[in-house]
mmCIF file of C-alpha atoms in Angstrom:
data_model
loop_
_atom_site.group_PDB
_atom_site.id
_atom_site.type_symbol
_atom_site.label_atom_id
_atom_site.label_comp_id
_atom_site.label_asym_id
_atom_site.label_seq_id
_atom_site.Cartn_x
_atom_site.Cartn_y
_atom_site.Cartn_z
ATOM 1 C CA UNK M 1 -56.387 -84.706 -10.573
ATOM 2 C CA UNK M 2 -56.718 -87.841 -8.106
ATOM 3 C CA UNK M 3 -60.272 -88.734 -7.706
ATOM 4 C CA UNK M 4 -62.447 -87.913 -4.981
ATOM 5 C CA UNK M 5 -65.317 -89.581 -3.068
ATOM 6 C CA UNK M 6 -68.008 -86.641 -2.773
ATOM 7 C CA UNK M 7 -71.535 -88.156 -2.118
ATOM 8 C CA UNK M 8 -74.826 -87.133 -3.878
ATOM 9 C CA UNK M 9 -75.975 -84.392 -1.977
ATOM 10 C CA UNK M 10 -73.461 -81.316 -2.876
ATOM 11 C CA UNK M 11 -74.134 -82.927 -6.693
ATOM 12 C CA UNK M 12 -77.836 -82.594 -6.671
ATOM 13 C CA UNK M 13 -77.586 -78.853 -6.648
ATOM 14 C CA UNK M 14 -74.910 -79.411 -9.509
ATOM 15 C CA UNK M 15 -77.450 -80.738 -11.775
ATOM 16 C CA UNK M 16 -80.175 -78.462 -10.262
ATOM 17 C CA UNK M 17 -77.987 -75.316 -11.971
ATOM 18 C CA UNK M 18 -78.566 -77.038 -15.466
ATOM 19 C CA UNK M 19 -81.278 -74.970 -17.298
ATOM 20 C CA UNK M 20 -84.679 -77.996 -17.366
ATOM 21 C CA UNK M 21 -84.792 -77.370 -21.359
ATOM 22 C CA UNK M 22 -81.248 -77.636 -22.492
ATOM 23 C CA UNK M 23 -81.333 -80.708 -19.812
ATOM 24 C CA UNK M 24 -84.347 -82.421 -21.565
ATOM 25 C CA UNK M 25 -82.580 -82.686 -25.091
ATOM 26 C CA UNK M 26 -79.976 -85.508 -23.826
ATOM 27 C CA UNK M 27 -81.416 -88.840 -24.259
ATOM 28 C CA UNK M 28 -82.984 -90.645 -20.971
ATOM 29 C CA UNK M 29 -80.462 -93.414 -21.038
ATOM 30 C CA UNK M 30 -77.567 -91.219 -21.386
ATOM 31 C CA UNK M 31 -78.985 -88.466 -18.579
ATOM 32 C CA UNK M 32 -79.385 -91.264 -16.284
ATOM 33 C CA UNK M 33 -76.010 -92.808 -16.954
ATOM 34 C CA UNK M 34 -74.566 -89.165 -16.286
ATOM 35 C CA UNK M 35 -76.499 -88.778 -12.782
ATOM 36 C CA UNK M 36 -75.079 -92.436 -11.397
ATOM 37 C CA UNK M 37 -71.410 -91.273 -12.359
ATOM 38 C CA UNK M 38 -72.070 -87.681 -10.665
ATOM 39 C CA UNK M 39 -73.306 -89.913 -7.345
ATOM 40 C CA UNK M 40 -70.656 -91.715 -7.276
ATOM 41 C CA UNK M 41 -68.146 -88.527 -6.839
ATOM 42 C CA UNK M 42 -65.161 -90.599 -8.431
ATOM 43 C CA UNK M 43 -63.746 -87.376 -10.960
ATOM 44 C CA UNK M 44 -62.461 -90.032 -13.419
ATOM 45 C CA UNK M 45 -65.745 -91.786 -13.719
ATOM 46 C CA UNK M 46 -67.665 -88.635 -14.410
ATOM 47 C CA UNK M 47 -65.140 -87.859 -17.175
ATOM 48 C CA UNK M 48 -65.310 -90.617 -18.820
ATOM 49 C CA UNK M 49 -69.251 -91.206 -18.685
ATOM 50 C CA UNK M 50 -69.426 -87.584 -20.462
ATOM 51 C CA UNK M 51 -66.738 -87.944 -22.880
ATOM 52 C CA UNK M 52 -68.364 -91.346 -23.848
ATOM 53 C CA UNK M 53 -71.766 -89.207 -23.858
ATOM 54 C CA UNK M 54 -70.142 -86.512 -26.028
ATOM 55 C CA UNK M 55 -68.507 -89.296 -28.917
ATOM 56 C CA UNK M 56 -72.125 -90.780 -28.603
ATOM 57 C CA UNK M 57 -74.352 -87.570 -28.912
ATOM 58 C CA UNK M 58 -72.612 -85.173 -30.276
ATOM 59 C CA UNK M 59 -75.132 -82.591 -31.470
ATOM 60 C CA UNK M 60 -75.808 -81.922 -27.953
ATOM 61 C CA UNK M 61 -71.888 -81.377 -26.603
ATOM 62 C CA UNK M 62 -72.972 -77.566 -24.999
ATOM 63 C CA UNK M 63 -75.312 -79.468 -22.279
ATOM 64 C CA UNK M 64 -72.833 -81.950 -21.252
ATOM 65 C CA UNK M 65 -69.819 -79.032 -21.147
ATOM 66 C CA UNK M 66 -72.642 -77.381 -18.540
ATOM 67 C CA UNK M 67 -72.911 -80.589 -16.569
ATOM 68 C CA UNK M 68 -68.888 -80.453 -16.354
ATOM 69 C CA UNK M 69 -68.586 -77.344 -15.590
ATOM 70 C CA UNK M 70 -71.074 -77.787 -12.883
ATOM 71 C CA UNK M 71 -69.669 -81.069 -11.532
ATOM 72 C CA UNK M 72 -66.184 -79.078 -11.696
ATOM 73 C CA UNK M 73 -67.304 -75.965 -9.827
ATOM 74 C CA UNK M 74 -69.469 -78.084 -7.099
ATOM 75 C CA UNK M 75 -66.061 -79.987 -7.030
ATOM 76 C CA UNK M 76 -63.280 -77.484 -6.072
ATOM 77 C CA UNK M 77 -65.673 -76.022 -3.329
ATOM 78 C CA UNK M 78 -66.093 -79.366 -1.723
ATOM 79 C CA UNK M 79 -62.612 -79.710 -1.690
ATOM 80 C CA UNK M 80 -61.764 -75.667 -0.341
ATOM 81 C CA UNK M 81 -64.510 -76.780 2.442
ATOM 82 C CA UNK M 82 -62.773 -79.759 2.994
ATOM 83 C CA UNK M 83 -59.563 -77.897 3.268
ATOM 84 C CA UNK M 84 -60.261 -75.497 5.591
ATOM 85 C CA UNK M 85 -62.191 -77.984 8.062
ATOM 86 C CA UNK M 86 -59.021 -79.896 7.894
ATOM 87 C CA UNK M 87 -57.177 -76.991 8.921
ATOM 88 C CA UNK M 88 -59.573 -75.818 11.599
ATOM 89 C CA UNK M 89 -59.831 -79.078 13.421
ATOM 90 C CA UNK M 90 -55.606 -79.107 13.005
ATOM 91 C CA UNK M 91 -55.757 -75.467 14.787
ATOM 92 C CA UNK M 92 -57.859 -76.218 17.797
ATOM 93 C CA UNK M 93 -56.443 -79.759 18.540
ATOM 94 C CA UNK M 94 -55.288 -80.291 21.914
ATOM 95 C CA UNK M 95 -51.655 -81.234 23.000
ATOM 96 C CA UNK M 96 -52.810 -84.855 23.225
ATOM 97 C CA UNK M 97 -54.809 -84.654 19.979
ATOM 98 C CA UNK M 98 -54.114 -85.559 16.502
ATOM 99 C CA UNK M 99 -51.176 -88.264 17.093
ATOM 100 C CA UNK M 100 -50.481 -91.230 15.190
ATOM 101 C CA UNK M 101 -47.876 -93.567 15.088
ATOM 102 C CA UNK M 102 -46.821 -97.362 15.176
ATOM 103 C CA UNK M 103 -45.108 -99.697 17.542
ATOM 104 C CA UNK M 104 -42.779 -102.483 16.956
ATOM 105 C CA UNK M 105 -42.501 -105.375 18.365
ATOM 106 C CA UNK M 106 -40.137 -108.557 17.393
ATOM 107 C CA UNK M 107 -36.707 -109.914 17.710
ATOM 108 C CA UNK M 108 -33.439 -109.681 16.608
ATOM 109 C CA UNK M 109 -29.560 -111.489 16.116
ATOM 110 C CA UNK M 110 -26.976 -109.533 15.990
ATOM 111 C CA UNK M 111 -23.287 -109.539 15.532
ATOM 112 C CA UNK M 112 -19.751 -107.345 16.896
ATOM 113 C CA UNK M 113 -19.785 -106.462 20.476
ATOM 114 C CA UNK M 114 -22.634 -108.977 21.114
ATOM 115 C CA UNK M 115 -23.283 -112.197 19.223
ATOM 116 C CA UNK M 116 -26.685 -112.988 20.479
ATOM 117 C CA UNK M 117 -30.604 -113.380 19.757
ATOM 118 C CA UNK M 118 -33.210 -111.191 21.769
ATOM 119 C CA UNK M 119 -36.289 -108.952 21.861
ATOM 120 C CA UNK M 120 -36.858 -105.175 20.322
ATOM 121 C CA UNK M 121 -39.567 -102.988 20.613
ATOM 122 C CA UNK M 122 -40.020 -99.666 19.417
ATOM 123 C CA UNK M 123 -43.061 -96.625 19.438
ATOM 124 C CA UNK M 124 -43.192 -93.792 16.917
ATOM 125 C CA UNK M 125 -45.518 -91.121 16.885
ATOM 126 C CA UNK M 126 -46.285 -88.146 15.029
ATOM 127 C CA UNK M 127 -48.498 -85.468 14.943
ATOM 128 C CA UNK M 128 -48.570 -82.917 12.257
ATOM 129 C CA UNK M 129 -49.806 -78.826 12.519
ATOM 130 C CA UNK M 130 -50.425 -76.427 9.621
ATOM 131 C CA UNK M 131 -46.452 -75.441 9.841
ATOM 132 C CA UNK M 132 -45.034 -77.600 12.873
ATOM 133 C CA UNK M 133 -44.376 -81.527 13.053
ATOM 134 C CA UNK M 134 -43.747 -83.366 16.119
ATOM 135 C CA UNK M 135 -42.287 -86.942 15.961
ATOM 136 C CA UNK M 136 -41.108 -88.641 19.179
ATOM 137 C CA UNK M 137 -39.426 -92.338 19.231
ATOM 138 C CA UNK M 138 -37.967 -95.238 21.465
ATOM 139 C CA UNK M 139 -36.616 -97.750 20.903
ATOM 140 C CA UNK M 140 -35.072 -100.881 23.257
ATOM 141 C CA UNK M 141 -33.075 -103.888 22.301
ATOM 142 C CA UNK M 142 -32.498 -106.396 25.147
ATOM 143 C CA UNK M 143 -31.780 -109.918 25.995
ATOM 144 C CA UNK M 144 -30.905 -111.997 30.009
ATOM 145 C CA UNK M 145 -29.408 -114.836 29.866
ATOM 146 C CA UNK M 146 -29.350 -117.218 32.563
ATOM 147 C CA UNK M 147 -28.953 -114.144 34.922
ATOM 148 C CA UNK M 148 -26.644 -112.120 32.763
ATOM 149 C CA UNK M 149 -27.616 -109.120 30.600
ATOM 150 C CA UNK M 150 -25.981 -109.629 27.219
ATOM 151 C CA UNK M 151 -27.443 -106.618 25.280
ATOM 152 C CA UNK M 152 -28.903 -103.372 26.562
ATOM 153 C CA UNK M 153 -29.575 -100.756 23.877
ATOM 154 C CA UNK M 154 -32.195 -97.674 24.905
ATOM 155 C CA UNK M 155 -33.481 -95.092 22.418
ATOM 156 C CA UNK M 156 -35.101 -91.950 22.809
ATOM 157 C CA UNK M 157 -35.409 -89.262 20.486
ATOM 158 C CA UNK M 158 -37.495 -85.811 19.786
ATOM 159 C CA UNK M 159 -37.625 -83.454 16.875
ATOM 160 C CA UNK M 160 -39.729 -80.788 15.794
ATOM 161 C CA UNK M 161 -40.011 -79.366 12.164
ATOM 162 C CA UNK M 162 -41.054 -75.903 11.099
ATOM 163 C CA UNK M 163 -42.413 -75.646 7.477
ATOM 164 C CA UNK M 164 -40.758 -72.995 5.519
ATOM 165 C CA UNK M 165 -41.779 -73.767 2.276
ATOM 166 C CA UNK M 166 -43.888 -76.540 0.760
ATOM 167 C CA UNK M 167 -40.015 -78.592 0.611
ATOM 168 C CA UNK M 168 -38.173 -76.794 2.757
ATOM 169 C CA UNK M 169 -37.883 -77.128 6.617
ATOM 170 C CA UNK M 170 -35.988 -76.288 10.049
ATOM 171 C CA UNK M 171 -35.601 -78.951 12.455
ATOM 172 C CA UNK M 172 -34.483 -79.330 16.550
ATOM 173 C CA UNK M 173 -33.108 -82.679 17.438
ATOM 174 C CA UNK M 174 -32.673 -83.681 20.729
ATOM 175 C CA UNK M 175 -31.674 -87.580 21.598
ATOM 176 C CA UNK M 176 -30.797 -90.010 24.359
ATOM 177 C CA UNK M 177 -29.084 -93.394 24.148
ATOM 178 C CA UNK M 178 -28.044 -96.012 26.575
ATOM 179 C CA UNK M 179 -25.544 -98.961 25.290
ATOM 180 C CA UNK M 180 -23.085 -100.261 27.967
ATOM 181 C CA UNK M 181 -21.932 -102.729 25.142
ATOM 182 C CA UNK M 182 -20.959 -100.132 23.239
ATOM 183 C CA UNK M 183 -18.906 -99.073 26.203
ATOM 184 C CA UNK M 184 -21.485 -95.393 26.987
ATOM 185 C CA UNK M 185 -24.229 -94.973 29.531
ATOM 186 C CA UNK M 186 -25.431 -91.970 28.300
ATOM 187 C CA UNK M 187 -25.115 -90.434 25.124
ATOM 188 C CA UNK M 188 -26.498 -87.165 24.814
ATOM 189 C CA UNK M 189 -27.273 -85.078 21.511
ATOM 190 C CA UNK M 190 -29.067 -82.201 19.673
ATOM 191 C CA UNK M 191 -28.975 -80.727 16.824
ATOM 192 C CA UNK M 192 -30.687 -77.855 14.224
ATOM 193 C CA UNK M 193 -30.785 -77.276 11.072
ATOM 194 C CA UNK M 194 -32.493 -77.322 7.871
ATOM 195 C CA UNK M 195 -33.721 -80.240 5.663
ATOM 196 C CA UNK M 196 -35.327 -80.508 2.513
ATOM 197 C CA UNK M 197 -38.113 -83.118 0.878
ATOM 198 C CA UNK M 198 -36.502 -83.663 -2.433
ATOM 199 C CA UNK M 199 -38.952 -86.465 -3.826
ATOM 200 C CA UNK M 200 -42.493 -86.261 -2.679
ATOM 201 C CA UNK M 201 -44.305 -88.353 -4.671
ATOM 202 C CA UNK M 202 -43.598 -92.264 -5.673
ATOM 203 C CA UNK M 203 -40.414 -92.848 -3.607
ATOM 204 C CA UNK M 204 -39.608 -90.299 -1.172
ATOM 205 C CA UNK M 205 -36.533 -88.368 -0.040
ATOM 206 C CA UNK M 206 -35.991 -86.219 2.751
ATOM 207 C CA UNK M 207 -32.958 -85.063 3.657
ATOM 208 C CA UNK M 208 -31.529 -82.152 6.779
ATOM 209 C CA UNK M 209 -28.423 -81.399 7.942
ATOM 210 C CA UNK M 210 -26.999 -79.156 10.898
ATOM 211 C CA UNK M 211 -24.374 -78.300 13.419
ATOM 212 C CA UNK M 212 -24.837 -80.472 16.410
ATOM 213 C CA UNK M 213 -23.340 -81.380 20.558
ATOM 214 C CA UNK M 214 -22.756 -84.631 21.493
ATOM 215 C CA UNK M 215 -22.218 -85.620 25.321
ATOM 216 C CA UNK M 216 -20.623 -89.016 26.079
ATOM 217 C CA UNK M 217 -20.764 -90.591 29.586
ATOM 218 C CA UNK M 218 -18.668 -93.286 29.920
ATOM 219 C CA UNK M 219 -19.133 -97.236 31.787
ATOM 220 C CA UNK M 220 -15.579 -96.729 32.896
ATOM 221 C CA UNK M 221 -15.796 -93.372 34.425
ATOM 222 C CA UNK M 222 -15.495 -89.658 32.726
ATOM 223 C CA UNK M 223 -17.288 -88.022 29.565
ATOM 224 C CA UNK M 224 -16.581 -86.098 26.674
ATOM 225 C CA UNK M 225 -18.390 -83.111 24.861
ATOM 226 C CA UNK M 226 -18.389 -82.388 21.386
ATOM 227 C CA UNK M 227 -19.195 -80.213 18.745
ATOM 228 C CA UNK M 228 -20.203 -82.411 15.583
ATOM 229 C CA UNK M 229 -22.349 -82.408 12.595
ATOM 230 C CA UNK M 230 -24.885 -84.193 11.503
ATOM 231 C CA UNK M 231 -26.380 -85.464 8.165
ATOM 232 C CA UNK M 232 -29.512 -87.452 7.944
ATOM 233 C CA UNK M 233 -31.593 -89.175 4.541
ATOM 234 C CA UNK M 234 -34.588 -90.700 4.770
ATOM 235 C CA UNK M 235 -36.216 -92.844 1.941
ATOM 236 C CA UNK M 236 -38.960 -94.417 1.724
ATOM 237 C CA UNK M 237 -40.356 -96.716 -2.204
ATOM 238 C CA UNK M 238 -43.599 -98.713 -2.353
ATOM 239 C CA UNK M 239 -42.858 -101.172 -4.826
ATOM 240 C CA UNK M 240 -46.119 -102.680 -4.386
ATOM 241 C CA UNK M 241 -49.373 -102.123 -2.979
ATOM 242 C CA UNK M 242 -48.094 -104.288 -0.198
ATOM 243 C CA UNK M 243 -44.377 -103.902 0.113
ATOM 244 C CA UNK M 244 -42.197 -101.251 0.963
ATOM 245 C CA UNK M 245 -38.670 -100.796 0.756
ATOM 246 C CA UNK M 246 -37.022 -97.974 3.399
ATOM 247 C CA UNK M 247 -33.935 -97.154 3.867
ATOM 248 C CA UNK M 248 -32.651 -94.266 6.717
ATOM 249 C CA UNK M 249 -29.020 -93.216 7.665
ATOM 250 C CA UNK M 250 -27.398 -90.592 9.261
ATOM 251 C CA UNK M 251 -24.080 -89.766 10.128
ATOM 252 C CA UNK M 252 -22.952 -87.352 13.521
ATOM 253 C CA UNK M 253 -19.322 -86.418 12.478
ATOM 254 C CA UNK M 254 -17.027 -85.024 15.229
ATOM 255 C CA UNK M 255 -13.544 -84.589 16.273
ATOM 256 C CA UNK M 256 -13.811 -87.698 18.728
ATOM 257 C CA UNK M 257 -15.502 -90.921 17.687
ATOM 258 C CA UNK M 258 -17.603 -90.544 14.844
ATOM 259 C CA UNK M 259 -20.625 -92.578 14.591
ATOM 260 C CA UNK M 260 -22.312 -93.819 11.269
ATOM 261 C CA UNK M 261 -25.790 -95.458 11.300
ATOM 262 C CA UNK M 262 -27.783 -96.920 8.117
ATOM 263 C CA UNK M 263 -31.021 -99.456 8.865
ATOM 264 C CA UNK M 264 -32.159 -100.777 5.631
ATOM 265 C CA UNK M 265 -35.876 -102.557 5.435
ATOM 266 C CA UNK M 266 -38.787 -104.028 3.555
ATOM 267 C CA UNK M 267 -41.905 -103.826 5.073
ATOM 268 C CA UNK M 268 -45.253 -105.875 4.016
ATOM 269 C CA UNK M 269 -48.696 -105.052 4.834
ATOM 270 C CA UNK M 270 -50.946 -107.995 6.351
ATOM 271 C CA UNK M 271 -54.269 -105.367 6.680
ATOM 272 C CA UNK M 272 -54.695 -101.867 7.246
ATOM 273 C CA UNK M 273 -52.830 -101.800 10.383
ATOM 274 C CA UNK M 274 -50.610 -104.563 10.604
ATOM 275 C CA UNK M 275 -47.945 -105.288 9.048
ATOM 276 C CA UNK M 276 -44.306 -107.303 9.224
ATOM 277 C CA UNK M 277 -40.869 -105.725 8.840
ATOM 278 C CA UNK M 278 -37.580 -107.144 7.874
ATOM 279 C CA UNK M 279 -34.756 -104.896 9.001
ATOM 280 C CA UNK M 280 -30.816 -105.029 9.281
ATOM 281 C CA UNK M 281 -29.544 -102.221 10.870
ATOM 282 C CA UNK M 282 -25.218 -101.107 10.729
ATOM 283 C CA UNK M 283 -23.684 -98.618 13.841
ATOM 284 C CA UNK M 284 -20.083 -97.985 13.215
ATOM 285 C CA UNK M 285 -17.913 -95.650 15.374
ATOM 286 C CA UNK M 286 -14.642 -94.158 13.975
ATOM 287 C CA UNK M 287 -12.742 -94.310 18.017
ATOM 288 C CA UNK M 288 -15.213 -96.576 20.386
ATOM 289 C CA UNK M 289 -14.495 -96.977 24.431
ATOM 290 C CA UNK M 290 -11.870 -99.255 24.776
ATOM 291 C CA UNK M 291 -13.117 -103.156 25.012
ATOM 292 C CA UNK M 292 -15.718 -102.196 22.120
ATOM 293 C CA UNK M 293 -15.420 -102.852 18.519
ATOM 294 C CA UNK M 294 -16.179 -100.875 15.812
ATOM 295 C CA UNK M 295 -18.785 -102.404 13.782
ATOM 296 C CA UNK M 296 -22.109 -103.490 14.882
ATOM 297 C CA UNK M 297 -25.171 -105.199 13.322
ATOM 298 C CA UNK M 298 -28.412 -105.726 13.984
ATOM 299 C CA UNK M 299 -31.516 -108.217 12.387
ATOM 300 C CA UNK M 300 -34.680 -107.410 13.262
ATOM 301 C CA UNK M 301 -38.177 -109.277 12.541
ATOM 302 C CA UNK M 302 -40.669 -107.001 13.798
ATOM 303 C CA UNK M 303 -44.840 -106.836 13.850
ATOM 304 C CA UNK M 304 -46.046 -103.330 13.437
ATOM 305 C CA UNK M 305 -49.369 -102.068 14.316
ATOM 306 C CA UNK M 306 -50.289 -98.607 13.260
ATOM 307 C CA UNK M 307 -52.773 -96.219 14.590
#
């Protein structure tokens, strides 16, 4: 079990359970090494200490199996309290309550439809329920020169989760997107389905897919409407304390132009909240707009802060 901080109040009536005679027969030194680990609240420490205190003195193993019972019991109700005020203060949060989230902010070269240099930006947030997740994002590539827009790329997405299961989830998509080099002016989507987290601890994988409509409005003039699919991984590996490798794609398949999307990154913390992110991001569209290419790539360098 992963250790917890739990100060020395909720302990004190721990040790206050153990009967005063059986408590006496433990040697000084060893009953005050016992009462600094309990203080402390770190599980593993207070192990330890009374393992070392049971190899040590053994003829008196039945007291120190009360103190860990004790420290156990005081234990799992500090954490069901802790629980439920969790859960409590989850239930009667406002609708601007309990959001976090990051923004990006950096630059970027990239290469196909526009061979160029420029600035991105991006905000995330989330906020998580007891069953429902909310995560809303934007992001915006862009770049003048001398008096001529050379890139214009707009992002903006929401999607809700319902938890079925502790793995298992439903999801609504719905997404906007503005790239006049990719020959659109509005792309409109959504999308529902189901996904599932199939690693959750070390690296992790989430995955959904669902049916999904996709509206194209054209720089030329006209639209389309489809009926498509979509497919969608995200993975995330800390391979250090400080570095993190992600890697997210999804795919929106349809009769018309496909599109294919996979933005592969390594991220490394500077403090708590900052950090610096090396990205390189790949769009590719089965049948673009005419004048577009298929194929294009992005470099970002970005500083994130999180809150």
């Amino acid at each position: 079990m992963t250790a917890l901080t739990l100060k020395t109040g909720a302990f004190a009536l721990c040790l206050a359970a153990i009967p005063t005679a059986a408590h006496a027969e433990l040697p000084e030194p060893v009953r005050a090494m016992i009462d600094a680990a309990i203080e402390t609240g770190d599980e593993t420490k207070v192990r330890t200490v009374i393992e070392l205190a049971r190899t040590t003195n053994p003829d008196d193993a039945s007291e120190l199996d009360v103190i860990l019972a004790n420290f156990e019991q005081e234990l799992e109700q500090q954490q069901r309290l802790a629980k439920a005020a969790e859960e409590e203060e989850i239930r009667s949060a406002g609708l601007l309550e309990n959001w976090s989230g990051k923004g990006e902010l950096g630059a970027f070269m990239s290469s196909g439809n526009a061979d160029n240099t420029g600035v991105t930006a991006s905000l995330g947030l989330t906020k998580d329920g007891i069953n429902w997740r909310h995560k809303l994002r934007g992001r915006a590539d862009y770049q003048r020169t001398e008096g001529v827009t050379t890139r214009e790329q707009f992002l903006a997405a929401y999607e809700v989760n319902y938890k079925i299961s502790d793995r298992l989830f439903a999801y609504a998509l719905g997404q906007y997107e503005r790239d006049r080099f990719q020959g659109f002016g509005a792309r409109y989507s959504a999308s529902g389905g189901l996904g599932y987290d199939v690693l959750t601890e070390g690296p992790t994988l989430s995955v959904k897919a669902g049916p999904a409509w996709r509206r194209t409005e054209l720089i030329a003039g006209g639209s389309t409407s489809n009926l498509a699919g979509l497919a969608a991984a995200d993975f995330d590996w800390a391979l250090t304390d400080t570095i993190t490798f992600t890697q997210d794609a999804n795919a929106l398949i349809q009769s018309g132009s496909s599109t294919f999307v996979s933005d592969t990154g390594f991220q490394a913390s500077i403090s708590d909240a900052l950090s610096v992110r090396l990205s390189y991001t790949v769009e590719h569209d089965t049948d673009p707009p005419v004048g577009a290419v298929k194929t294009d790539t992005l470099s970002r360098i970005t500083v994130i802060y999180g809150f």
